[in-house]
Coordinates of C-alpha atoms in Angstrom, one line a residue:
Chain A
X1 CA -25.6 61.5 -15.7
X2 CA -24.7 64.5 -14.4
X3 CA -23.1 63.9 -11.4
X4 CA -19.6 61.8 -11.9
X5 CA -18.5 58.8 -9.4
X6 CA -15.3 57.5 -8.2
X7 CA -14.6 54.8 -11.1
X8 CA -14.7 51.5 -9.6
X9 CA -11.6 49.3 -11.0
X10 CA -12.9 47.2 -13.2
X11 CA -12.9 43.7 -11.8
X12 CA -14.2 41.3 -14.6
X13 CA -11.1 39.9 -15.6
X14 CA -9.9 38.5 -12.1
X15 CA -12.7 35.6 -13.0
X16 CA -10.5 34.8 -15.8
X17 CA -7.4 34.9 -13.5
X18 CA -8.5 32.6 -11.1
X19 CA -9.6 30.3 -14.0
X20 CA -6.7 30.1 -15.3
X21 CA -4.6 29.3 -11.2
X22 CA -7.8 26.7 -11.2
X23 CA -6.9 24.8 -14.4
X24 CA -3.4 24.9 -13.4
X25 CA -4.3 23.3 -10.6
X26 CA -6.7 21.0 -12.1
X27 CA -4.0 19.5 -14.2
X28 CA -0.9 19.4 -12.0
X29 CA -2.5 17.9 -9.2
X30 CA -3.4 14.2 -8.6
X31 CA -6.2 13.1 -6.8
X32 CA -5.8 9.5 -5.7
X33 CA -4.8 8.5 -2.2
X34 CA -1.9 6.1 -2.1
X35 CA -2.8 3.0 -1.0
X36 CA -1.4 -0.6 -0.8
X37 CA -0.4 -4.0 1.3
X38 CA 1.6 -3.1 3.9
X39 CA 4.4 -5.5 5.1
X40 CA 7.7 -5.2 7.5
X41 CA 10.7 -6.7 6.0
X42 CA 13.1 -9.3 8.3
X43 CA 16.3 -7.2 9.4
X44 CA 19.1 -8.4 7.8
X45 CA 20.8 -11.4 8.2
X46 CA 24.1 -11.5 10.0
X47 CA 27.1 -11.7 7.0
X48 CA 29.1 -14.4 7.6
X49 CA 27.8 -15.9 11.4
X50 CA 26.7 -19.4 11.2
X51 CA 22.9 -19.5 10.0
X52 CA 20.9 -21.5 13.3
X53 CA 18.3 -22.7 12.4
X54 CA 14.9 -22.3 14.2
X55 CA 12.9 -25.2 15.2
X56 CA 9.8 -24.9 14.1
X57 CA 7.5 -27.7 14.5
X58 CA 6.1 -29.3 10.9
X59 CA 2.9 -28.6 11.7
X60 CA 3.4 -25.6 12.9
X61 CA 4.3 -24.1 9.4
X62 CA 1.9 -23.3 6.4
X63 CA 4.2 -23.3 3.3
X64 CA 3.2 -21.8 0.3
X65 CA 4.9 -21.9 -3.2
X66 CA 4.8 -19.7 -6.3
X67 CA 6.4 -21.0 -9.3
X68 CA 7.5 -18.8 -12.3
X69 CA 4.4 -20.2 -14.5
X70 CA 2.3 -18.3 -11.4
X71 CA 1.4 -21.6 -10.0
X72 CA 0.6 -22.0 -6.5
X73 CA 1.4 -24.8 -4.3
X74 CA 0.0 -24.9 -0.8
X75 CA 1.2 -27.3 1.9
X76 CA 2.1 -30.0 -1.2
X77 CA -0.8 -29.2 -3.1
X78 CA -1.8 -27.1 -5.7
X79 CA -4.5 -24.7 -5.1
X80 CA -6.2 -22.0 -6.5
X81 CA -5.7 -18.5 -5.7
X82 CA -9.7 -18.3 -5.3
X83 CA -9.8 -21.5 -2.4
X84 CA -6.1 -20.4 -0.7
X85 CA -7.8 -17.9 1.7
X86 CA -10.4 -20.6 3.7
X87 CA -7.2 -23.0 3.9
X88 CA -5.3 -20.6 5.3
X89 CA -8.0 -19.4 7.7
X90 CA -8.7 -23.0 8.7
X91 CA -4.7 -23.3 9.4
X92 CA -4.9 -20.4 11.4
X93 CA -7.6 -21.5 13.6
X94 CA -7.8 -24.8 14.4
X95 CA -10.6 -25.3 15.7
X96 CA -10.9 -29.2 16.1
X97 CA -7.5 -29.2 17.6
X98 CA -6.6 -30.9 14.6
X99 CA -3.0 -32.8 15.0
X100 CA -2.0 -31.8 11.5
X101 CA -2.7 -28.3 11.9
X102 CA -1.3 -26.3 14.6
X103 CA -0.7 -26.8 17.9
X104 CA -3.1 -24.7 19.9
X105 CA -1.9 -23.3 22.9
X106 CA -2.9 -21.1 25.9
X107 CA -1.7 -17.9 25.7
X108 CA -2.9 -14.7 28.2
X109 CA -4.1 -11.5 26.7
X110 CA -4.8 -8.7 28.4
X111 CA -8.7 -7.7 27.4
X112 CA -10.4 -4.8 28.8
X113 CA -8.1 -4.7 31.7
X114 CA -8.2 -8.6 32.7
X115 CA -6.0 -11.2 31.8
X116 CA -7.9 -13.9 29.9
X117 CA -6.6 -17.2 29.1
X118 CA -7.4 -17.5 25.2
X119 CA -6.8 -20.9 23.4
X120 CA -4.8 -19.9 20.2
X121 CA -2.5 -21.0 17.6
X122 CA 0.3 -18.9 18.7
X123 CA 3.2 -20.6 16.7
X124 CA 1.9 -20.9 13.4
X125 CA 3.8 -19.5 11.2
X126 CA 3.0 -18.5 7.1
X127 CA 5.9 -19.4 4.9
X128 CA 5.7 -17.9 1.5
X129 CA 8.1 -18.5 -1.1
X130 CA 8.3 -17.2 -4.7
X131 CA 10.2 -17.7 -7.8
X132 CA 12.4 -14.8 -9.3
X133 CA 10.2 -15.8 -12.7
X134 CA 6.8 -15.3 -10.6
X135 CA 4.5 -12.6 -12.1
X136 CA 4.0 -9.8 -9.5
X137 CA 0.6 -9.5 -9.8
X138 CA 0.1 -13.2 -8.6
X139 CA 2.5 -12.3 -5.9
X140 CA 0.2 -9.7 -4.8
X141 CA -2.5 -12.0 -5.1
X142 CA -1.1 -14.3 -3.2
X143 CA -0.3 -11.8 -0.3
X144 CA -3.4 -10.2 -0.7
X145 CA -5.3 -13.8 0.2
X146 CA -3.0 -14.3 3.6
X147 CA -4.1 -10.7 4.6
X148 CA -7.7 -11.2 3.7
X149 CA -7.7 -14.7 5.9
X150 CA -5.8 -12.7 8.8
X151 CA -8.5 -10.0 8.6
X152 CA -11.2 -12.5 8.1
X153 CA -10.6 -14.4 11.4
X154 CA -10.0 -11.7 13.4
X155 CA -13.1 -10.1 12.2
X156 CA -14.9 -13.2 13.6
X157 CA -12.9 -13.3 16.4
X158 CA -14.4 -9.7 17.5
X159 CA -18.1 -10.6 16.2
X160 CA -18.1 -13.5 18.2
X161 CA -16.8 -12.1 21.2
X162 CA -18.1 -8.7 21.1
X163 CA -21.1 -8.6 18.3
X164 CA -18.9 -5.5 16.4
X165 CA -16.8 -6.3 13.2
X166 CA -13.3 -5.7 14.1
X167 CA -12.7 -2.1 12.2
X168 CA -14.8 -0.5 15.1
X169 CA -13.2 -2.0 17.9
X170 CA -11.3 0.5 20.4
X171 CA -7.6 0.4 19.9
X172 CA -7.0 -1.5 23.0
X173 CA -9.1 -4.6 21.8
X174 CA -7.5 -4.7 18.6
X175 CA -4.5 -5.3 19.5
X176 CA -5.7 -7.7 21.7
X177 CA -7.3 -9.8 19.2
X178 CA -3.8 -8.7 17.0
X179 CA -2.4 -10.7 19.5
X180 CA -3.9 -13.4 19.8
X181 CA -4.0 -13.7 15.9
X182 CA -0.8 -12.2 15.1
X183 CA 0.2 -11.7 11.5
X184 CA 3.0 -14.2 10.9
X185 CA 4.3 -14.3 7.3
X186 CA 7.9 -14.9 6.2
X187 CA 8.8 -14.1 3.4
X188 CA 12.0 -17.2 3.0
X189 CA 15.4 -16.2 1.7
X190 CA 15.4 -15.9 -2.4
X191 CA 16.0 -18.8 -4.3
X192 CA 16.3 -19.7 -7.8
X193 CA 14.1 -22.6 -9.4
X194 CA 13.1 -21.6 -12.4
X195 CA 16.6 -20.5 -13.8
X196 CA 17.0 -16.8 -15.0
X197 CA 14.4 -15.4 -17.4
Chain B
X1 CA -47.2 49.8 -4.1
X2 CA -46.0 47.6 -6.8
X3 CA -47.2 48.2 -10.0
X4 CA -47.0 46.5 -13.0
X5 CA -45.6 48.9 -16.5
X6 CA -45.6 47.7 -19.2
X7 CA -43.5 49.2 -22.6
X8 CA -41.2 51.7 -20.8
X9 CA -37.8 52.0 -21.3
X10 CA -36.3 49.7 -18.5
X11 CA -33.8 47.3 -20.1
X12 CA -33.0 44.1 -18.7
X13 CA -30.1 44.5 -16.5
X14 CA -27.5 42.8 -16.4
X15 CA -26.4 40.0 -14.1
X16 CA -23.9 41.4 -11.7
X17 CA -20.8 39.1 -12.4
X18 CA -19.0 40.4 -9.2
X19 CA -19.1 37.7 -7.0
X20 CA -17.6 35.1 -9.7
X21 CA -14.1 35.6 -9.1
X22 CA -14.8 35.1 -5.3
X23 CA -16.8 31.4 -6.2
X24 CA -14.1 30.6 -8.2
X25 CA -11.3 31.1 -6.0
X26 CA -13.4 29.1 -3.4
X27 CA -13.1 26.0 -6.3
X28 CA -9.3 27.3 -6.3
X29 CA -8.4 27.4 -2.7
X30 CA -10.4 23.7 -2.6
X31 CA -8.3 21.8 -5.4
X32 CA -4.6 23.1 -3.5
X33 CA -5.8 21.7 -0.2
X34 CA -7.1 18.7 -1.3
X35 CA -4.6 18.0 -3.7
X36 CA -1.0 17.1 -3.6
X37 CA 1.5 18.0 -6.5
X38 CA 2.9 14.8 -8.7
X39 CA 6.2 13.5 -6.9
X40 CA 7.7 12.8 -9.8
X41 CA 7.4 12.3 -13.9
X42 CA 7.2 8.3 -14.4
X43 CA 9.6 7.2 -16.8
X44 CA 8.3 3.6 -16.3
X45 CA 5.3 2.0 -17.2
X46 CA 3.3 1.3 -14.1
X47 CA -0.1 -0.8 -13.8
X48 CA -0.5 -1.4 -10.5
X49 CA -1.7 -4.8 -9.4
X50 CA -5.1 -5.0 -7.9
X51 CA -5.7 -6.1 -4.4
X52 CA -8.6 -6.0 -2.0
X53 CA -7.2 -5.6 1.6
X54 CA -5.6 -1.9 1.2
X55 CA -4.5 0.5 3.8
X56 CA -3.8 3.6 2.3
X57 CA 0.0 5.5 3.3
X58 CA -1.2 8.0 5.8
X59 CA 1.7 10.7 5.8
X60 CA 3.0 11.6 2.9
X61 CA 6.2 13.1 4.2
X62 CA 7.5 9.3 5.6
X63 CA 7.1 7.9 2.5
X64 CA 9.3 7.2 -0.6
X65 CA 8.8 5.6 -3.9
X66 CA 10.3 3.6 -5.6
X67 CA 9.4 2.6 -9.4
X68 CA 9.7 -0.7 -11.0
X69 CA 8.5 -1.5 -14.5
X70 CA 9.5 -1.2 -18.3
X71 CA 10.6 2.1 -19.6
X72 CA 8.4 4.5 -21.0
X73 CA 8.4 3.8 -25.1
X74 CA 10.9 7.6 -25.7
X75 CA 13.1 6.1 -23.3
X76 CA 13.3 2.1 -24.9
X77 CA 15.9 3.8 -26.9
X78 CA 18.4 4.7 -24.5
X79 CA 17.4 2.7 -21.6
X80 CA 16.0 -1.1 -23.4
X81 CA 12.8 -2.9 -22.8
X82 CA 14.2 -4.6 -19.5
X83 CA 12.3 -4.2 -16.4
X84 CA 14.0 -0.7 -14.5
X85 CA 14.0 1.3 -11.8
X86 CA 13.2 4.5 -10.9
X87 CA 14.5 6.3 -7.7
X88 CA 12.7 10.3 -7.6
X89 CA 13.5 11.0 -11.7
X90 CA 16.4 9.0 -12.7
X91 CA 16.8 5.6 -13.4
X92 CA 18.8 3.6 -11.3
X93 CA 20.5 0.2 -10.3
X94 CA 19.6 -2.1 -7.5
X95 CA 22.7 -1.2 -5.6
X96 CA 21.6 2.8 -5.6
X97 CA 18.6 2.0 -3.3
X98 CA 20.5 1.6 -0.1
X99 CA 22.7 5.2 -0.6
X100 CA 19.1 6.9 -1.8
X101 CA 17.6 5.0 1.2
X102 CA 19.8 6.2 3.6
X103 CA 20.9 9.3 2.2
X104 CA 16.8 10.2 2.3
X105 CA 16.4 8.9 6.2
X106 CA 19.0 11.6 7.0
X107 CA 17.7 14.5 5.5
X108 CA 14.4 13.5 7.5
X109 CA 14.0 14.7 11.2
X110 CA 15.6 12.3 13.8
X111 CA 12.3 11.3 15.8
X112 CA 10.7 10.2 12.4
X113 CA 13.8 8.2 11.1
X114 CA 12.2 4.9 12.3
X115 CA 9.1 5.9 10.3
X116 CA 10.8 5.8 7.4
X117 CA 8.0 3.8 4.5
X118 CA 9.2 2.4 1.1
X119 CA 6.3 2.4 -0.7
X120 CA 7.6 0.0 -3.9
X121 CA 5.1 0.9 -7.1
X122 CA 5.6 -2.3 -9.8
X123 CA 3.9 -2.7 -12.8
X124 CA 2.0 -5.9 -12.6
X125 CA 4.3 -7.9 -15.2
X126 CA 7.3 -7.2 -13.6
X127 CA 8.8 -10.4 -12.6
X128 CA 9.8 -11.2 -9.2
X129 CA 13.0 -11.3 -9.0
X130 CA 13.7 -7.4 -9.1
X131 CA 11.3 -6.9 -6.7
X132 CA 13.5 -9.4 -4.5
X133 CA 16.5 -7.8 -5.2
X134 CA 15.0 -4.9 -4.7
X135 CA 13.4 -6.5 -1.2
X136 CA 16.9 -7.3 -0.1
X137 CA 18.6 -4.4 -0.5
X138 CA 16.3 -2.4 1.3
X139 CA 16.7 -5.5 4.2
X140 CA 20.5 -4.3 4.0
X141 CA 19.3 -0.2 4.3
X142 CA 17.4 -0.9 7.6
X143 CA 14.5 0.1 5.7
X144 CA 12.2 -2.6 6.8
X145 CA 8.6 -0.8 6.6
X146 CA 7.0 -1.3 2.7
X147 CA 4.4 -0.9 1.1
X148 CA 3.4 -2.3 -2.0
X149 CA 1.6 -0.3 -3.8
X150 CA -2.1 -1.5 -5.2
X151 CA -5.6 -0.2 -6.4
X152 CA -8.5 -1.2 -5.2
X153 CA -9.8 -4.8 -7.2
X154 CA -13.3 -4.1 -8.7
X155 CA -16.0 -7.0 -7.8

């Protein structure tokens, strides 16, 4: 060793820095992507104005009841959270032009540039009401099973009319077929069955 | 040409250790893009209810949060066992939504007012009626877009 060097700094303990940002990191930081059922509220209702009410024809409307023991009651009938999604998808449709399920009318959507005549349900409607008792998971559920029908129909809307499920359609067609299967659920005004819990 | 010694002196050197810090700040500079800081420190209970049709909140930045669900056991004291809520890292009443609400649309840029998300996190017991008092209020704040918030159901 007889001829002497520039010292190098010594570098070994930046490892140990960074480990120590990383791990900070690590902790502080949460992975998961937010995700959930997304849903647009009714604006408000006027205060005090008289309260018209819409006519909606009977069969026109699919109602659908939660209790506060989590019980579900579609259109008169109790159902199971497991069957409520091929009812709904069989309200939505109609296909046998049945009288006691909607009226199917023709409405014109715009598809790939044409206007098409398309024989739809296009004043159904989705009435869901709950119970201020009503567990929100089974709420959730519940939601969760109109969804599913909505996407399940429109899904075989697109496969039928263009052999592709309806996540890879263009934007264009999708809200096409969003139109002519448009996502109608009120949520009715709160009311109070069960008595406060 | 290559040869082959055997014995010598020649230790074994060592490995160099240099480029560590470098692969470990590539780990570093992965986990602060990828990852976003916790909003806020739950005071509330939350098990979110499972569902299977889920979109997931795209920006961030037009969302808010708000928490429903029993108090965290260090806070039963002070606060009881009823069902609260949590607006950013206080509890709060039903009638603070729509000043938080609105107070929160104006500190956000004007063109992205009308983006404005409620994303309502509830623990899966909570019972429906503070999530409809909860629903109307934010009818009354003009903040109609929500989002109820929801893992993924395992099959």
């Amino acid at each position: 060793m007889g001829k002497r060097s520039v010292q190098e700094i010594n570098a070994s303990s930046m490892a140990d820095i960074a480990f120590l940002l990383l791990i900070f990191f690590l902790v502080t930081t949460t992975m998961s992507v937010d995700k959930g059922l997304s849903r647009r509220l009714p604006p408000p209702m006027p205060d005090k104005k008289e309260q018209k009410d819409v006519e909606i024809n009977e069969r026109n409307i699919y109602v659908v009841l939660i209790n506060s023991k989590n019980q579900v009651l579609a259109q008169g009938k109790y159902v199971d959270v497991a069957n409520l999604r091929e009812d709904v998808k069989k309200f939505i449709r109609n296909e046998g032009n049945d009288p006691t399920l909607p009226e199917v009318l023709p409405l014109s959507v715009e598809i790939d540039g044409r206007m098409e005549q398309v024989m739809t349900t296009t004043n159904h409607l989705i009435s869901l009401q709950n119970d201020r008792g009503t567990e929100y998971q089974k709420y959730i559920e519940v939601q969760n099973e109109l969804v599913a029908a909505y996407n399940e129909v429109r899904d075989e809307y697109s496969r039928q009319k263009w052999g592709v499920p309806y996540s890879e359609l263009t934007d264009e067609r999708q809200s096409a077929v969003q139109k002519i299967y448009p996502q109608k659920i009120s949520e009715a005004e709160p009311k109070n069955y069960g008595g406060k819990k | 040409m290559a040869k082959i010694r055997k014995g010598g002196k020649k230790s074994v050197p060592a490995v160099s250790t240099a480029s560590l810090p470098d692969i470990i700040f590539m780990l570093l500079f992965f986990f602060m893009v990828s990852t976003s800081m916790k909003e806020v420190t739950y005071k509330v209970d939350i098990h979110n209810p499972e569902a299977t049709e889920l979109q997931s909140l795209e920006k961030k930045s037009l969302v808010r949060y708000i928490y429903v669900g029993v108090p965290k056991r260090e806070f039963v004291k002070h606060y009881g066992s009823e069902t609260r809520i949590q607006l950013d890292d206080a509890f709060a009443e039903v009638s603070e939504i729509r000043p938080y609400v609105e107070s929160e649309r104006s500190a956000m840029k004007e063109e992205e007012q009308g983006l404005l998300t409620i994303s309502i996190k509830a623990d899966r017991e909570t019972q429906m009626g503070i999530i409809t008092d909860i629903k109307q209020e934010l009818r009354k704040a003009q903040a109609l877009k929500i989002n109820y918030a929801a893992v993924q159901k395992m099959k």
